[in-house]
Coordinates of C-alpha atoms in Angstrom, one line a residue:
M1 CA 0.1 0.4 -0.5
V2 CA 1.9 3.0 -0.9
S3 CA 1.3 6.4 1.8
P4 CA -0.4 9.5 0.9
A5 CA 2.8 12.3 0.1
P6 CA 3.0 15.0 3.0
A7 CA 1.5 17.8 3.4
R8 CA 3.7 20.2 1.9
T9 CA 4.7 22.8 4.1
Y10 CA 5.8 26.0 4.1
D11 CA 7.9 28.5 5.6
F12 CA 5.5 31.7 5.8
V13 CA 2.3 31.3 6.8
I14 CA -0.8 34.3 7.3
A15 CA -3.3 33.0 9.8
A16 CA -6.4 35.6 9.6
N17 CA -10.2 35.3 10.7
R18 CA -11.0 35.1 6.9
L19 CA -9.3 34.4 3.5
P20 CA -8.0 37.0 0.8
V21 CA -10.9 35.4 -1.6
D22 CA -15.1 35.2 -1.6
R23 CA -16.7 32.2 -4.0
T24 CA -19.0 32.5 -5.7
V25 CA -21.2 29.2 -6.7
G26 CA -22.5 30.0 -10.6
P27 CA -25.9 28.8 -12.1
D28 CA -24.3 25.9 -13.3
G29 CA -22.8 25.1 -9.7
E30 CA -19.6 26.0 -10.5
E31 CA -17.2 27.5 -7.7
T32 CA -15.0 30.9 -8.6
W33 CA -13.0 32.7 -6.4
T34 CA -11.9 36.3 -6.2
T35 CA -10.5 38.6 -5.0
S36 CA -11.7 40.1 -1.1
P37 CA -12.3 43.6 -1.0
G38 CA -11.2 43.3 2.8
G39 CA -8.8 46.1 4.0
L40 CA -6.8 43.2 5.4
V41 CA -6.2 41.4 2.1
T42 CA -6.2 44.6 0.6
A43 CA -2.9 45.4 2.5
M44 CA -1.7 42.1 1.5
E45 CA -1.4 41.8 -1.8
S46 CA 1.8 43.7 -2.7
V47 CA 3.3 42.1 0.2
M48 CA 2.4 38.8 -0.9
R49 CA 2.8 39.6 -4.9
D50 CA 6.9 37.6 -4.6
R51 CA 6.4 35.3 -2.4
E52 CA 5.6 31.6 -1.8
A53 CA 3.1 31.0 1.4
A54 CA 0.5 30.0 2.8
W55 CA -2.7 31.4 3.8
V56 CA -5.6 30.2 6.8
G57 CA -8.2 31.4 7.5
W58 CA -12.1 30.9 7.2
A59 CA -13.8 30.6 3.3
G60 CA -16.6 32.9 4.2
F61 CA -18.9 30.2 4.9
P62 CA -20.4 27.4 7.2
G63 CA -19.9 23.8 7.0
D64 CA -17.7 22.2 5.6
A65 CA -14.2 23.6 5.1
P66 CA -12.7 23.3 0.7
E67 CA -10.1 21.6 1.3
P68 CA -6.8 23.6 0.4
F69 CA -6.4 25.2 -2.7
D70 CA -3.7 27.7 -4.9
D71 CA -4.0 31.2 -5.8
G72 CA -1.1 31.7 -8.0
P73 CA 2.4 30.9 -4.7
L74 CA 0.2 31.4 -2.0
R75 CA -1.7 28.4 -0.5
L76 CA -5.2 28.8 0.9
C77 CA -6.0 27.2 3.5
P78 CA -9.6 27.3 4.8
V79 CA -10.2 26.7 7.8
P80 CA -14.4 25.4 8.7
L81 CA -16.8 27.4 10.6
S82 CA -20.0 25.0 11.7
A83 CA -23.5 28.3 11.3
E84 CA -23.7 27.7 15.3
D85 CA -19.9 28.7 15.6
V86 CA -20.4 31.3 12.7
E87 CA -22.8 32.9 15.4
H88 CA -20.8 32.9 18.6
Y89 CA -17.2 32.9 17.2
Y90 CA -17.7 35.8 14.8
E91 CA -20.7 37.7 15.1
G92 CA -21.1 36.8 18.9
F93 CA -17.2 37.7 21.5
S94 CA -15.6 39.1 18.6
N95 CA -18.5 41.5 17.8
G96 CA -20.5 41.6 20.2
T97 CA -17.8 41.4 23.2
L98 CA -14.8 42.7 21.9
W99 CA -15.7 44.8 19.0
P100 CA -17.4 47.1 20.9
L101 CA -15.2 46.5 24.2
Y102 CA -12.3 47.9 22.1
H103 CA -14.1 50.4 20.0
D104 CA -14.5 52.3 23.7
V105 CA -18.2 51.0 24.1
I106 CA -19.8 53.3 21.9
V107 CA -22.1 50.4 22.1
P108 CA -22.0 48.0 25.4
P109 CA -20.6 44.8 24.3
T110 CA -22.1 41.6 24.8
F111 CA -20.6 38.8 27.9
H112 CA -22.0 36.1 26.8
R113 CA -20.0 32.3 28.1
S114 CA -20.8 30.3 25.3
W115 CA -19.9 32.9 23.0
W116 CA -16.9 32.6 24.7
N117 CA -16.4 28.9 24.5
V118 CA -16.9 28.3 21.2
Y119 CA -14.3 31.5 20.3
R120 CA -11.6 28.8 22.3
E121 CA -12.6 26.1 20.3
V122 CA -11.9 28.3 17.2
N123 CA -9.1 29.6 17.8
R124 CA -7.8 26.3 19.4
R125 CA -8.6 25.0 15.6
F126 CA -6.8 28.2 13.8
A127 CA -3.7 27.2 15.4
D128 CA -3.9 22.9 14.9
A129 CA -3.9 24.8 11.2
I130 CA -1.1 26.3 11.4
A131 CA 0.6 23.4 12.6
E132 CA 0.0 21.2 10.5
V133 CA 1.1 24.1 7.7
A134 CA 4.1 25.6 8.9
A135 CA 8.0 24.3 8.5
E136 CA 10.3 23.4 10.7
G137 CA 11.7 27.5 12.2
A138 CA 8.6 28.8 10.2
T139 CA 8.1 32.1 10.2
V140 CA 3.6 32.6 11.0
W141 CA 2.2 36.0 11.4
V142 CA -1.8 36.0 13.1
H143 CA -3.8 38.8 12.6
D144 CA -6.3 41.2 14.6
Y145 CA -8.9 40.0 17.9
Q146 CA -10.4 37.5 15.9
L147 CA -7.3 34.9 16.7
Q148 CA -6.2 36.2 19.9
L149 CA -5.8 33.2 21.6
V150 CA -3.9 31.6 18.5
P151 CA -0.2 33.0 19.6
A152 CA -0.4 30.8 22.7
L153 CA -2.0 27.5 21.6
L154 CA 0.6 27.7 18.0
R155 CA 3.7 28.0 20.9
D156 CA 2.8 25.3 22.6
Q157 CA 2.1 23.2 20.0
R158 CA 5.1 24.1 17.7
P159 CA 8.0 25.9 19.9
D160 CA 10.2 26.0 16.7
L161 CA 8.1 28.8 14.9
R162 CA 8.2 32.6 15.7
I163 CA 5.0 34.3 15.5
G164 CA 3.8 37.9 14.9
W165 CA 1.3 39.0 15.9
F166 CA -1.4 42.1 14.2
N167 CA -3.9 44.6 15.8
H168 CA -6.0 45.8 13.7
I169 CA -8.3 47.5 16.0
P170 CA -7.9 49.7 18.8
F171 CA -6.5 48.3 22.2
P172 CA -8.2 49.5 24.9
P173 CA -6.6 50.9 28.0
V174 CA -6.2 49.2 31.1
E175 CA -10.0 50.0 32.6
L176 CA -12.1 48.9 29.4
F177 CA -10.2 45.7 29.2
A178 CA -10.7 45.4 32.8
Q179 CA -14.4 44.7 32.6
L180 CA -13.7 40.8 30.2
P181 CA -14.7 38.3 31.9
W182 CA -11.5 36.2 30.4
R183 CA -9.5 38.9 30.4
A184 CA -6.3 36.9 31.9
T185 CA -7.1 34.3 29.0
I186 CA -6.8 36.0 26.1
L187 CA -3.8 38.4 27.2
R188 CA -1.8 35.0 28.3
G189 CA -3.1 34.0 23.9
L190 CA -0.9 37.4 22.8
L191 CA 1.7 36.9 24.9
G192 CA 2.4 33.1 22.9
A193 CA 3.8 35.3 20.7
D194 CA 7.4 37.1 20.0
F195 CA 6.2 40.5 18.8
L196 CA 2.4 41.9 19.8
G197 CA 2.1 44.1 17.0
F198 CA -0.1 48.1 16.9
Q199 CA -1.6 51.0 14.6
R200 CA -0.8 53.6 17.4
P201 CA 1.9 53.7 20.3
D202 CA -1.4 54.3 22.4
D203 CA -2.8 50.0 22.2
A204 CA 0.6 49.0 23.1
R205 CA 0.9 51.0 26.1
N206 CA -2.4 49.7 27.1
L207 CA -1.2 46.2 26.1
I208 CA 1.8 46.8 28.2
R209 CA -0.5 48.4 31.3
S210 CA -3.6 45.6 31.9
C211 CA -0.4 43.3 31.0
R212 CA 0.8 44.9 34.2
A213 CA -2.5 44.9 35.9
V214 CA -4.1 41.2 35.0
L215 CA -1.0 39.4 34.8
G216 CA 0.8 41.1 36.7
A217 CA 4.1 41.1 34.5
T218 CA 6.8 43.7 34.0
H219 CA 7.5 45.7 31.7
K220 CA 11.3 47.3 30.4
G221 CA 10.5 50.2 27.4
D222 CA 8.6 48.6 25.2
V223 CA 8.6 44.6 26.6
V224 CA 6.9 43.2 28.6
T225 CA 8.2 40.0 30.4
W226 CA 5.6 37.5 32.1
A227 CA 7.1 34.8 34.9
G228 CA 3.4 33.0 34.6
A229 CA 3.4 32.0 37.9
D230 CA -0.5 33.1 38.3
D231 CA -2.2 30.4 36.0
G232 CA -1.2 28.0 39.6
R233 CA 1.3 25.4 36.8
P234 CA 5.3 25.0 38.6
G235 CA 8.1 26.3 37.2
A236 CA 6.8 28.6 34.4
S237 CA 9.2 30.0 32.0
P238 CA 9.2 33.4 32.0
R239 CA 8.5 35.3 28.7
A240 CA 9.9 38.5 26.8
V241 CA 7.4 39.9 24.7
R242 CA 8.1 43.2 22.7
A243 CA 5.3 45.3 21.4
A244 CA 5.2 48.3 19.9
S245 CA 3.4 50.1 16.8
I246 CA 3.1 49.7 13.3
P247 CA 0.7 51.6 11.6
I248 CA -0.2 49.3 8.3
S249 CA -0.5 51.9 5.3
I250 CA -1.3 50.9 1.8
D251 CA 0.1 50.4 -1.6
A252 CA 0.3 53.2 -2.6
A253 CA 2.2 52.7 -6.3
G254 CA -0.1 50.6 -7.1
F255 CA -3.2 52.7 -6.0
R256 CA -2.2 55.6 -7.8
E257 CA -0.9 53.8 -10.9
L258 CA -4.1 52.5 -10.3
A259 CA -5.8 55.5 -10.2
D260 CA -4.2 57.5 -13.2
Q261 CA -5.7 54.9 -15.7
P262 CA -7.7 56.5 -18.7
S263 CA -11.1 55.0 -17.5
V264 CA -10.9 56.0 -13.7
K265 CA -11.0 59.1 -14.9
A266 CA -13.6 58.6 -17.6
R267 CA -15.6 57.1 -14.9
A268 CA -14.6 60.5 -12.6
K269 CA -16.3 63.1 -15.1
E270 CA -18.5 60.9 -15.2
I271 CA -19.8 61.1 -12.1
R272 CA -19.4 64.0 -11.6
E273 CA -21.6 65.8 -14.1
S274 CA -24.1 62.9 -12.9
L275 CA -23.9 64.9 -9.8
G276 CA -25.0 68.1 -11.5
N277 CA -21.3 69.1 -12.1
P278 CA -21.5 71.1 -8.5
D279 CA -19.0 73.4 -6.9
V280 CA -18.0 71.2 -4.5
V281 CA -18.6 67.2 -3.1
L282 CA -18.3 66.5 0.1
L283 CA -17.4 62.9 0.2
G284 CA -17.6 60.0 3.1
V285 CA -16.7 56.2 2.2
D286 CA -17.2 53.8 5.3
R287 CA -18.0 50.3 6.4
L288 CA -21.6 50.7 8.0
D289 CA -20.1 50.4 12.0
Y290 CA -21.5 52.4 14.5
T291 CA -17.5 53.3 15.0
K292 CA -17.2 54.9 12.0
G293 CA -19.2 58.0 13.1
I294 CA -21.9 58.2 10.1
R295 CA -24.3 59.6 12.3
H296 CA -22.5 63.1 14.3
R297 CA -20.9 63.6 9.9
L298 CA -24.9 63.5 8.9
R299 CA -25.9 65.5 12.2
A300 CA -23.2 68.5 10.8
I301 CA -24.3 68.4 6.9
E302 CA -27.7 68.3 8.3
E303 CA -26.8 71.3 9.9
L304 CA -24.8 73.0 8.2
L305 CA -27.8 73.0 5.6
E306 CA -30.0 74.6 8.0
D307 CA -27.4 77.8 8.7
G308 CA -27.5 77.1 4.9
A309 CA -23.4 77.9 5.2
I310 CA -24.2 74.9 2.3
S311 CA -27.0 73.8 0.2
P312 CA -27.5 72.5 -3.5
P313 CA -26.9 72.5 -5.8
E314 CA -23.2 74.2 -5.5
V315 CA -22.8 71.0 -2.8
V316 CA -23.3 68.0 -2.3
F317 CA -22.6 65.0 0.1
V318 CA -22.4 61.7 -1.5
Q319 CA -22.3 58.5 1.4
V320 CA -21.1 54.9 0.6
A321 CA -21.3 53.0 3.8
T322 CA -20.0 49.2 2.7
P323 CA -22.9 47.0 4.3
S324 CA -21.9 45.0 7.2
R325 CA -22.3 42.2 9.3
E326 CA -26.4 42.6 8.5
R327 CA -27.0 40.1 11.2
V328 CA -26.0 41.4 13.6
E329 CA -29.0 43.9 16.1
A330 CA -27.2 46.7 17.1
Y331 CA -25.8 47.2 12.7
R332 CA -30.0 46.4 11.7
T333 CA -30.6 49.2 13.6
L334 CA -28.1 51.9 13.0
K335 CA -29.1 51.6 9.3
E336 CA -32.3 51.8 10.0
Q337 CA -31.7 55.1 12.0
I338 CA -29.1 56.7 8.6
E339 CA -32.1 55.8 6.2
G340 CA -34.6 57.9 8.6
T341 CA -31.9 60.6 8.7
V342 CA -30.9 60.1 5.4
G343 CA -34.3 60.8 3.9
R344 CA -35.4 64.1 6.2
I345 CA -32.4 65.6 5.3
N346 CA -33.3 64.7 1.4
G347 CA -37.0 65.8 2.9
D348 CA -36.1 68.9 3.8
F349 CA -32.9 70.5 2.0
S350 CA -33.3 69.1 -1.2
H351 CA -35.1 69.9 -4.5
L352 CA -36.7 68.4 -8.0
G353 CA -33.3 68.1 -9.8
D354 CA -31.0 68.3 -7.0
T355 CA -29.8 66.4 -4.0
A356 CA -28.7 67.2 -1.1
V357 CA -27.3 63.8 0.6
H358 CA -26.4 61.0 -1.6
Y359 CA -26.1 57.7 0.9
L360 CA -25.1 55.0 -1.7
H361 CA -25.9 51.6 0.8
Q362 CA -23.7 49.2 -1.4
S363 CA -19.8 47.8 -2.1
Y364 CA -18.1 49.1 -5.4
P365 CA -13.9 47.8 -7.0
R366 CA -11.3 49.6 -6.4
E367 CA -11.3 51.1 -9.8
E368 CA -14.4 53.1 -8.5
M369 CA -13.5 54.4 -5.9
A370 CA -10.6 56.0 -7.2
A371 CA -13.3 57.7 -9.2
L372 CA -15.0 59.1 -5.9
F373 CA -11.9 60.1 -4.5
Q374 CA -11.0 62.5 -7.5
V375 CA -14.4 64.0 -7.1
A376 CA -14.3 64.3 -4.5
D377 CA -13.1 68.1 -2.9
V378 CA -13.5 67.5 0.1
M379 CA -12.8 63.7 2.1
L380 CA -14.5 63.7 5.1
V381 CA -12.4 60.4 7.7
T382 CA -14.5 61.6 11.4
P383 CA -14.5 58.4 12.7
L384 CA -15.5 58.3 16.8
R385 CA -13.5 55.3 17.2
D386 CA -10.5 54.0 14.5
G387 CA -6.9 51.7 14.2
M388 CA -6.2 53.2 11.5
N389 CA -8.4 54.1 8.5
L390 CA -6.9 53.2 4.8
V391 CA -9.6 55.3 3.2
A392 CA -7.9 59.0 4.6
K393 CA -4.7 57.0 3.2
E394 CA -6.2 56.6 0.0
Y395 CA -7.9 59.4 -1.0
V396 CA -4.2 60.9 -1.1
T397 CA -2.5 58.8 -2.6
A398 CA -6.5 58.7 -6.0
R399 CA -5.8 63.0 -5.5
H400 CA -1.9 63.0 -7.0
D401 CA -3.6 65.4 -9.3
G402 CA -2.4 68.2 -5.8
G403 CA -6.8 68.9 -5.6
G404 CA -8.6 68.0 -2.5
A405 CA -8.8 67.8 1.0
L406 CA -8.8 65.6 4.1
V407 CA -11.9 65.8 7.1
L408 CA -9.8 63.7 9.5
S409 CA -10.9 62.5 12.8
E410 CA -8.1 62.9 15.0
F411 CA -9.3 59.1 16.8
T412 CA -7.8 57.4 13.8
G413 CA -4.6 55.5 13.2
A414 CA -4.0 57.4 10.6
A415 CA -4.8 60.7 12.9
E416 CA -0.8 59.9 14.4
E417 CA 0.7 60.1 10.5
M418 CA -1.2 63.2 8.6
R419 CA -1.1 65.3 10.7
A420 CA -1.1 67.9 7.5
A421 CA -4.5 66.9 7.2
Y422 CA -8.0 69.5 8.8
L423 CA -8.3 67.0 11.7
C424 CA -11.4 67.2 14.2
N425 CA -13.1 65.7 17.2
P426 CA -16.3 64.0 15.4
H427 CA -17.9 64.2 19.4
D428 CA -17.7 67.4 18.3
I429 CA -20.3 68.6 15.4
T430 CA -20.2 72.5 15.9
G431 CA -16.4 71.9 15.4
L432 CA -17.1 69.1 12.8
K433 CA -18.8 71.5 10.6
E434 CA -16.9 74.6 11.2
T435 CA -13.1 72.1 9.8
I436 CA -15.6 71.4 6.9
L437 CA -16.6 75.2 6.9
R438 CA -12.5 75.5 6.8
A439 CA -11.4 72.6 3.7
I440 CA -13.9 74.0 1.7
R441 CA -13.5 77.8 1.5
D442 CA -9.6 77.6 2.3
T443 CA -7.5 79.3 0.2
H444 CA -5.7 76.8 -3.3
E445 CA -2.4 77.5 -2.0
E446 CA -3.8 76.0 1.6
K447 CA -5.3 72.5 0.1
R448 CA -2.4 72.0 -2.0
R449 CA 0.6 73.0 0.5
R450 CA -1.6 70.2 3.2
M451 CA -1.9 67.5 0.5
R452 CA 1.8 67.8 -0.4
S453 CA 2.7 66.9 2.9
L454 CA -0.1 63.8 3.4
R455 CA 0.5 62.6 0.2
R456 CA 4.6 62.2 0.9
Q457 CA 4.1 60.9 4.0
V458 CA 1.7 58.5 2.2
R459 CA 4.1 58.1 -0.4
T460 CA 7.4 57.1 2.0
Y461 CA 5.6 54.5 4.5
D462 CA 3.3 52.4 2.1
V463 CA 2.3 48.8 3.1
Q464 CA 5.8 47.6 2.0
A465 CA 7.5 48.9 4.5
W466 CA 4.8 48.8 7.0
A467 CA 5.4 44.4 6.3
D468 CA 9.2 44.3 5.9
S469 CA 8.9 47.0 9.8
F470 CA 7.1 44.0 11.4
L471 CA 8.6 41.0 10.2
R472 CA 12.0 42.8 11.3
A473 CA 11.0 43.3 14.5
L474 CA 9.3 40.1 14.5
E475 CA 12.6 38.8 13.4
V476 CA 14.6 40.3 16.3
A477 CA 12.3 41.0 19.2
P478 CA 13.4 38.6 22.2
G479 CA 14.9 35.0 21.9
R480 CA 12.2 33.1 23.7
P481 CA 13.6 30.9 26.6
A482 CA 13.7 26.2 25.1
R483 CA 12.0 25.3 28.6
S484 CA 8.9 23.9 30.0
R485 CA 7.3 25.1 26.7
R486 CA 3.3 23.9 28.4
S487 CA 3.9 26.7 30.9
I488 CA 2.6 30.6 28.3
S489 CA -0.3 28.2 26.9
P490 CA -3.7 30.1 27.6
M491 CA -5.8 28.2 29.6
V492 CA -8.3 27.4 27.6

C-alpha cells in the first residue's frame, strides 16, 4: 500500500479570520474564487505578490471547508466554521463582545460564556491548522482580534516557530479591558507571540499596562516580561514579548497607478456630471459600522444645510456605506437610523433635480472608489474610533493632481501620521461643521500645501514599508526560553 504524500509545509504562514478570496457559485454549480475587497487583503496583496506562503482562514460560508487550494504562489488553507461557530465566535464574541469593548464602548459589549467557549474552540482549530502547514522554524503572522488565543496555543504545539500578531483595531485602556471576564486568558494567549504589533503607540502601551495590571507582568520599555506564575503551573518559564506600534499603510504606487488609468479618470468625470457638476463634492466612504461616525457626520451636514452655509446644487454630499454584519442587531438598527436621517435631510433640503445627500448602501470595486476619490473636493473621514482607516490614505494617493482636502478624525490611527489633514473631533458637531467649512473655503494654495505633505507621507511609508518593519521587528524580537514550553498556553 502506497502512503499518501506528506502535506506541503511553508516557511511563511499568514493566519486571519478570513481567506483573501470570496467564493461565487454559478447557476451550473461551478465555484469561482475572486479576491476579497477587505482592507487586510488589499494591504497584504503587494506583500504576498512574490512570496510563496500559506494563508490560513475561514472560507466565508458555514459548513465543511474546501480542500486547500492555490491562488498563484499562495496556498489557501480553509478552516471550517459551522453555523453555530459563525453565530457565537464571529457575530457573537468577536463582534458583539470584543469589537465594542475595544472601540471605547460606543455600543455596550455583551458577555456570554457560550460565545467565549466557541471562541476558544475556533482559536484552537486555527492553531491546529497553522501547526500543520508551518515548516520547521517558520515565521507565522497572525492577524487581529478574532485570533487572540492563537499565539500561545500555537506556541504550545510548535515552540520552533517565530510568531507575530498584529492588531488592526484599537486596543483599549486597562479600565475598559478589565471589564472582560476572560481578560487574563486573552493576555496569556497574546503573550505566546514573540512580537505584538499595534496601529498606535497608545495601543501598545494599553496592552503593556493590561499585562501589568491583570497578570502582574513587568516591563522595560516596550518589552513585557511575564513569569507565568499566576496560572498555577510550578516552574513556569518567563516570557519576554515586545509590543510596539507598526502602523499599517497601503500600496501607494499601485493605487496611484490605478487612479491614473484613463478609464478611471473618465469615470470620475461621468460621476461629477451625474451629480450635476456641483462646485463642491463632499464624500464619505465607510463600512456601515457604529464606530465610523456616520450619524455624527450627517448631523453636521444637516446643520450646515439648516444654517445656509451649504446648499444643493452648489454643494452635495455623497455617502458610501458598505454593508456590514447585517445579521447583528446593532448594525440593523444603525442602518435604519442612517436611512431615516438621509430621508429627512433630503425631504427638507433637496429640490427637484438637486439632491442634498446621495446615499449609496453597496460595495464598489477599487476602480470605482478611485474615481470617487478624484471627484471628492473634501473627503470626510470622521470615525468616533478607528484603528487606522486606510480610506484616508487611499484618498490622498488618488488625488495626485494636487487637489482635494482631507477632514480627518483625531481618533483614527491615521491622525497620528497625517497631521497635515484638517483634524477634528467628530463628537463636537460645532467643531466638525467649522472644520468642514474651513476645508471648503481655504485657499487653493493652502489645500495644495496640505495635500503635498499628506501624499509624501503615504508614499514614503507604504504597505511594503509596513510589512518590512513588522517582519524585521519580529525577527529581532526577544528570544524564547527553551524549557517548559507548555507554561505559556492560555488556560483554555
